PDB file of C-alpha atoms in Angstrom:
ATOM      1  CA  MET H   1     -25.482  11.344 -18.280  1.00 77.00           C
ATOM      2  CA  SER H   2     -24.585  14.555 -16.485  1.00 87.00           C
ATOM      3  CA  LEU H   3     -21.981  14.941 -13.766  1.00 87.00           C
ATOM      4  CA  ALA H   4     -24.687  15.244 -11.113  1.00 89.00           C
ATOM      5  CA  ASP H   5     -26.282  11.983 -12.282  1.00 89.00           C
ATOM      6  CA  ARG H   6     -22.945  10.191 -12.194  1.00 85.00           C
ATOM      7  CA  LEU H   7     -22.190  11.499  -8.717  1.00 84.00           C
ATOM      8  CA  THR H   8     -25.656  10.497  -7.489  1.00 88.00           C
ATOM      9  CA  ARG H   9     -25.216   7.012  -8.942  1.00 84.00           C
ATOM     10  CA  TRP H  10     -21.745   6.644  -7.430  1.00 75.00           C
ATOM     11  CA  LEU H  11     -22.988   7.714  -3.971  1.00 79.00           C
ATOM     12  CA  ALA H  12     -25.898   5.268  -4.225  1.00 80.00           C
ATOM     13  CA  GLU H  13     -23.470   2.470  -5.107  1.00 74.00           C
ATOM     14  CA  ILE H  14     -21.324   3.324  -2.086  1.00 71.00           C
ATOM     15  CA  ARG H  15     -24.382   3.268   0.191  1.00 74.00           C
ATOM     16  CA  ALA H  16     -25.300  -0.161  -1.193  1.00 72.00           C
ATOM     17  CA  SER H  17     -21.777  -1.530  -0.867  1.00 70.00           C
ATOM     18  CA  GLY H  18     -20.824  -4.321   1.442  1.00 70.00           C
ATOM     19  CA  GLN H  19     -18.178  -4.480   4.128  1.00 74.00           C
ATOM     20  CA  GLY H  20     -15.289  -5.592   1.881  1.00 75.00           C
ATOM     21  CA  PRO H  21     -14.894  -2.525  -0.324  1.00 79.00           C
ATOM     22  CA  LEU H  22     -15.356  -0.171   2.633  1.00 81.00           C
ATOM     23  CA  VAL H  23     -12.713  -1.979   4.697  1.00 82.00           C
ATOM     24  CA  ALA H  24     -10.327  -1.964   1.730  1.00 84.00           C
ATOM     25  CA  ARG H  25     -10.828   1.763   1.128  1.00 87.00           C
ATOM     26  CA  THR H  26     -10.342   2.479   4.829  1.00 89.00           C
ATOM     27  CA  MET H  27      -7.061   0.550   4.716  1.00 90.00           C
ATOM     28  CA  ILE H  28      -6.007   2.538   1.633  1.00 92.00           C
ATOM     29  CA  ALA H  29      -6.652   5.766   3.527  1.00 94.00           C
ATOM     30  CA  LEU H  30      -4.863   4.528   6.665  1.00 94.00           C
ATOM     31  CA  GLY H  31      -1.797   3.356   4.744  1.00 92.00           C
ATOM     32  CA  GLY H  32      -1.636   6.622   2.807  1.00 93.00           C
ATOM     33  CA  VAL H  33      -1.918   8.770   5.922  1.00 95.00           C
ATOM     34  CA  ILE H  34       0.864   6.774   7.601  1.00 93.00           C
ATOM     35  CA  ALA H  35       3.071   7.136   4.504  1.00 90.00           C
ATOM     36  CA  LEU H  36       2.493  10.909   4.436  1.00 91.00           C
ATOM     37  CA  VAL H  37       2.651  11.719   8.149  1.00 90.00           C
ATOM     38  CA  VAL H  38       5.705   9.689   9.222  1.00 89.00           C
ATOM     39  CA  PRO H  39       8.136  11.338   6.755  1.00 84.00           C
ATOM     40  CA  GLY H  40       6.486  14.705   7.448  1.00 82.00           C
ATOM     41  CA  VAL H  41       7.328  14.641  11.163  1.00 83.00           C
ATOM     42  CA  GLN H  42      10.984  13.694  10.668  1.00 80.00           C
ATOM     43  CA  ALA H  43      13.792  16.124  11.402  1.00 75.00           C
ATOM     44  CA  TRP H  44      14.968  16.301   7.799  1.00 72.00           C
ATOM     45  CA  ASP H  45      13.376  18.847   5.495  1.00 69.00           C
ATOM     46  CA  GLN H  46      10.772  17.230   3.248  1.00 71.00           C
ATOM     47  CA  MET H  47       9.757  18.941   0.018  1.00 75.00           C
ATOM     48  CA  ASP H  48       6.556  20.938   0.503  1.00 79.00           C
ATOM     49  CA  VAL H  49       4.952  19.547  -2.634  1.00 83.00           C
ATOM     50  CA  ILE H  50       4.942  15.933  -1.348  1.00 85.00           C
ATOM     51  CA  PRO H  51       2.203  16.323   1.310  1.00 87.00           C
ATOM     52  CA  ILE H  52       0.064  18.447  -1.021  1.00 90.00           C
ATOM     53  CA  ALA H  53       0.350  16.162  -4.039  1.00 91.00           C
ATOM     54  CA  GLY H  54       0.207  13.085  -1.796  1.00 90.00           C
ATOM     55  CA  GLY H  55      -3.000  14.260  -0.131  1.00 92.00           C
ATOM     56  CA  LEU H  56      -4.702  14.818  -3.473  1.00 93.00           C
ATOM     57  CA  LEU H  57      -3.472  11.474  -4.801  1.00 93.00           C
ATOM     58  CA  LEU H  58      -4.667   9.740  -1.645  1.00 93.00           C
ATOM     59  CA  VAL H  59      -8.203  11.035  -2.169  1.00 92.00           C
ATOM     60  CA  VAL H  60      -8.101   9.676  -5.726  1.00 92.00           C
ATOM     61  CA  CYS H  61      -6.684   6.351  -4.457  1.00 91.00           C
ATOM     62  CA  VAL H  62      -9.614   5.931  -2.072  1.00 90.00           C
ATOM     63  CA  ALA H  63     -12.230   6.997  -4.604  1.00 85.00           C
ATOM     64  CA  LEU H  64     -10.776   5.091  -7.587  1.00 85.00           C
ATOM     65  CA  PRO H  65      -8.636   2.203  -6.329  1.00 85.00           C
ATOM     66  CA  ASP H  66      -8.409   0.651  -9.789  1.00 85.00           C
ATOM     67  CA  SER H  67      -6.690   3.721 -11.253  1.00 87.00           C
ATOM     68  CA  ALA H  68      -2.970   4.457 -11.456  1.00 90.00           C
ATOM     69  CA  ALA H  69      -3.262   6.922  -8.564  1.00 91.00           C
ATOM     70  CA  ALA H  70      -1.852   4.430  -6.034  1.00 90.00           C
ATOM     71  CA  LEU H  71       1.242   3.893  -8.189  1.00 90.00           C
ATOM     72  CA  VAL H  72       1.760   7.641  -8.597  1.00 93.00           C
ATOM     73  CA  PHE H  73       1.266   8.070  -4.822  1.00 93.00           C
ATOM     74  CA  LEU H  74       3.941   5.440  -4.122  1.00 90.00           C
ATOM     75  CA  VAL H  75       6.343   7.090  -6.564  1.00 91.00           C
ATOM     76  CA  ALA H  76       5.703  10.563  -5.088  1.00 90.00           C
ATOM     77  CA  VAL H  77       6.308   9.457  -1.488  1.00 89.00           C
ATOM     78  CA  LEU H  78       9.385   7.452  -2.462  1.00 85.00           C
ATOM     79  CA  ALA H  79      10.763  10.332  -4.535  1.00 86.00           C
ATOM     80  CA  GLY H  80      10.308  12.720  -1.619  1.00 84.00           C
ATOM     81  CA  TRP H  81      12.064  10.249   0.631  1.00 81.00           C
ATOM     82  CA  LEU H  82      14.948   9.560  -1.755  1.00 80.00           C
ATOM     83  CA  LEU H  83      15.581  13.221  -2.528  1.00 81.00           C
ATOM     84  CA  ARG H  84      15.796  14.514   1.026  1.00 75.00           C
ATOM     85  CA  ALA H  85      15.979  11.714   3.597  1.00 72.00           C
ATOM     86  CA  PRO H  86      19.149  10.474   5.259  1.00 72.00           C
ATOM     87  CA  ALA H  87      20.591   7.223   3.947  1.00 70.00           C
ATOM     88  CA  ASP H  88      20.328   5.195   7.166  1.00 68.00           C
ATOM     89  CA  VAL H  89      17.504   2.745   7.796  1.00 67.00           C
ATOM     90  CA  GLY H  90      15.551   3.596  10.928  1.00 72.00           C
ATOM     91  CA  TRP H  91      12.124   3.100  12.424  1.00 77.00           C
ATOM     92  CA  ALA H  92      10.678   5.838  10.181  1.00 80.00           C
ATOM     93  CA  THR H  93      11.805   3.955   7.081  1.00 78.00           C
ATOM     94  CA  VAL H  94      10.159   0.747   8.241  1.00 77.00           C
ATOM     95  CA  VAL H  95       6.889   2.434   9.300  1.00 83.00           C
ATOM     96  CA  THR H  96       6.686   4.385   6.036  1.00 84.00           C
ATOM     97  CA  GLY H  97       7.369   1.191   4.105  1.00 82.00           C
ATOM     98  CA  LEU H  98       4.600  -0.598   6.003  1.00 83.00           C
ATOM     99  CA  GLY H  99       2.201   2.269   5.252  1.00 88.00           C
ATOM    100  CA  LEU H 100       3.046   2.042   1.557  1.00 88.00           C
ATOM    101  CA  LEU H 101       2.679  -1.743   1.699  1.00 85.00           C
ATOM    102  CA  LEU H 102      -0.764  -1.404   3.291  1.00 86.00           C
ATOM    103  CA  LEU H 103      -1.818   1.111   0.641  1.00 89.00           C
ATOM    104  CA  HIS H 104      -0.515  -1.143  -2.127  1.00 87.00           C
ATOM    105  CA  LEU H 105      -2.165  -4.339  -0.866  1.00 85.00           C
ATOM    106  CA  ALA H 106      -5.487  -2.659  -0.078  1.00 87.00           C
ATOM    107  CA  SER H 107      -5.513  -0.949  -3.483  1.00 89.00           C
ATOM    108  CA  ALA H 108      -4.855  -4.276  -5.193  1.00 85.00           C
ATOM    109  CA  TYR H 109      -7.722  -5.867  -3.261  1.00 84.00           C
ATOM    110  CA  ALA H 110     -10.139  -2.971  -3.805  1.00 85.00           C
ATOM    111  CA  ALA H 111      -9.302  -2.721  -7.505  1.00 84.00           C
ATOM    112  CA  GLN H 112     -10.760  -6.198  -8.029  1.00 82.00           C
ATOM    113  CA  LEU H 113     -14.158  -5.170  -6.687  1.00 78.00           C
ATOM    114  CA  PRO H 114     -16.699  -2.665  -7.894  1.00 73.00           C
ATOM    115  CA  SER H 115     -17.625  -0.133  -5.210  1.00 67.00           C
ATOM    116  CA  TYR H 116     -21.058  -1.725  -4.782  1.00 71.00           C
ATOM    117  CA  ALA H 117     -19.852  -5.338  -4.399  1.00 74.00           C
ATOM    118  CA  LYS H 118     -21.151  -7.502  -1.578  1.00 75.00           C
ATOM    119  CA  VAL H 119     -18.119  -9.369  -0.275  1.00 76.00           C
ATOM    120  CA  THR H 120     -18.136 -11.899   2.525  1.00 71.00           C
ATOM    121  CA  ARG H 121     -15.697 -12.128   5.405  1.00 70.00           C
ATOM    122  CA  ARG H 122     -14.206 -15.212   3.753  1.00 75.00           C
ATOM    123  CA  SER H 123     -12.869 -13.054   0.942  1.00 75.00           C
ATOM    124  CA  LEU H 124     -11.330 -10.664   3.464  1.00 74.00           C
ATOM    125  CA  ARG H 125      -9.760 -13.577   5.373  1.00 75.00           C
ATOM    126  CA  ARG H 126      -8.254 -14.947   2.159  1.00 75.00           C
ATOM    127  CA  TRP H 127      -6.617 -11.552   1.565  1.00 76.00           C
ATOM    128  CA  LEU H 128      -5.494 -11.206   5.189  1.00 77.00           C
ATOM    129  CA  LEU H 129      -2.986 -14.094   5.232  1.00 76.00           C
ATOM    130  CA  PRO H 130      -0.814 -12.882   2.314  1.00 76.00           C
ATOM    131  CA  ALA H 131      -1.083  -9.301   3.570  1.00 77.00           C
ATOM    132  CA  SER H 132       0.038 -10.333   7.063  1.00 79.00           C
ATOM    133  CA  ILE H 133       2.973 -12.329   5.699  1.00 79.00           C
ATOM    134  CA  ALA H 134       4.064  -9.386   3.553  1.00 75.00           C
ATOM    135  CA  ALA H 135       3.725  -6.997   6.504  1.00 77.00           C
ATOM    136  CA  LEU H 136       5.825  -9.267   8.719  1.00 79.00           C
ATOM    137  CA  LEU H 137       8.479 -10.055   6.125  1.00 76.00           C
ATOM    138  CA  GLY H 138       8.955  -6.415   5.054  1.00 73.00           C
ATOM    139  CA  PRO H 139      10.617  -5.279   8.299  1.00 74.00           C
ATOM    140  CA  LEU H 140      12.579  -8.536   8.550  1.00 76.00           C
ATOM    141  CA  VAL H 141      14.046  -7.990   5.084  1.00 72.00           C
ATOM    142  CA  ALA H 142      14.819  -4.353   5.973  1.00 70.00           C
ATOM    143  CA  ILE H 143      16.591  -5.394   9.184  1.00 73.00           C
ATOM    144  CA  GLY H 144      18.492  -8.120   7.358  1.00 72.00           C
ATOM    145  CA  ALA H 145      19.522  -5.666   4.650  1.00 68.00           C
ATOM    146  CA  ALA H 146      20.714  -3.185   7.290  1.00 69.00           C
ATOM    147  CA  ILE H 147      22.751  -5.871   9.056  1.00 71.00           C
ATOM    148  CA  VAL H 148      24.347  -7.075   5.832  1.00 67.00           C
ATOM    149  CA  ARG H 149      24.968  -3.484   4.747  1.00 66.00           C
ATOM    150  CA  ASN H 150      26.718  -2.573   7.991  1.00 64.00           C
ATOM    151  CA  ALA H 151      28.769  -5.779   7.888  1.00 63.00           C
ATOM    152  CA  GLU H 152      30.217  -4.720   4.507  1.00 65.00           C
ATOM    153  CA  VAL H 153      29.888  -8.253   3.169  1.00 62.00           C
ATOM    154  CA  PRO H 154      30.697  -8.689  -0.522  1.00 65.00           C
ATOM    155  CA  GLY H 155      27.576  -9.738  -2.406  1.00 62.00           C
ATOM    156  CA  SER H 156      25.140  -8.061   0.004  1.00 61.00           C
ATOM    157  CA  LEU H 157      22.957  -7.009  -2.937  1.00 65.00           C
ATOM    158  CA  VAL H 158      22.551 -10.667  -3.879  1.00 71.00           C
ATOM    159  CA  VAL H 159      21.526 -11.489  -0.288  1.00 67.00           C
ATOM    160  CA  THR H 160      18.982  -8.650  -0.233  1.00 66.00           C
ATOM    161  CA  VAL H 161      17.498  -9.618  -3.613  1.00 71.00           C
ATOM    162  CA  ALA H 162      17.321 -13.267  -2.522  1.00 74.00           C
ATOM    163  CA  ALA H 163      15.500 -12.270   0.683  1.00 70.00           C
ATOM    164  CA  LEU H 164      13.006 -10.178  -1.299  1.00 70.00           C
ATOM    165  CA  ALA H 165      12.475 -13.043  -3.756  1.00 77.00           C
ATOM    166  CA  ALA H 166      11.847 -15.454  -0.859  1.00 77.00           C
ATOM    167  CA  ALA H 167       9.360 -12.996   0.687  1.00 73.00           C
ATOM    168  CA  THR H 168       7.590 -12.629  -2.653  1.00 74.00           C
ATOM    169  CA  ALA H 169       7.380 -16.405  -3.053  1.00 77.00           C
ATOM    170  CA  ALA H 170       5.971 -16.783   0.470  1.00 75.00           C
ATOM    171  CA  VAL H 171       3.251 -14.225  -0.220  1.00 72.00           C
ATOM    172  CA  TRP H 172       2.519 -15.802  -3.624  1.00 70.00           C
ATOM    173  CA  PHE H 173       2.002 -19.281  -2.207  1.00 72.00           C
ATOM    174  CA  ALA H 174       0.090 -18.007   0.844  1.00 71.00           C
ATOM    175  CA  ALA H 175      -2.354 -16.354  -1.547  1.00 66.00           C
ATOM    176  CA  GLY H 176      -3.208 -19.805  -2.889  1.00 68.00           C
ATOM    177  CA  GLN H 177      -1.321 -19.449  -6.159  1.00 61.00           C
ATOM    178  CA  SER H 178       0.667 -22.216  -7.765  1.00 60.00           C
ATOM    179  CA  VAL H 179       3.503 -22.291 -10.259  1.00 59.00           C
ATOM    180  CA  ASN H 180       1.239 -23.920 -12.846  1.00 62.00           C
ATOM    181  CA  ASP H 181      -1.347 -21.075 -12.821  1.00 55.00           C
TER     182      ASP H 181
END
């Protein structure tokens, strides 16, 4: 099968796809754009390679959500942030984190489906509850970590890890999982 045949087949599968994969890929793109734009408009000097590499990785994330491109995208954005950003937690940190969370959750959802899958709204609703809980708990954990950090309380790392574990458990159980699975 030639490259042109593969591309033609892939485009036909996308045209035949249902609403679920298209919504998931749109959310991947939205989360990635948020994660690239918010750090890019900050006052601190971001490395020039991050938006270029991130843009290319984002295209791959949308086209192939079941590949490792989303993980590499997350690592690239986080590396750019850790290397040049200030240490304080502000609104830009939370918004970038939410963009990365959206990209991660949408990639995980889209990776389960072939691009031509017909998915009902029920499947999207089942994914929406855990995603909403994770999106709400992310900023709460960040705010809690900032408060504990500024209070200089001994054991603040334990409190932060416990809050993240509780958030993970809430998302796990909201997704309909059980301990016995």
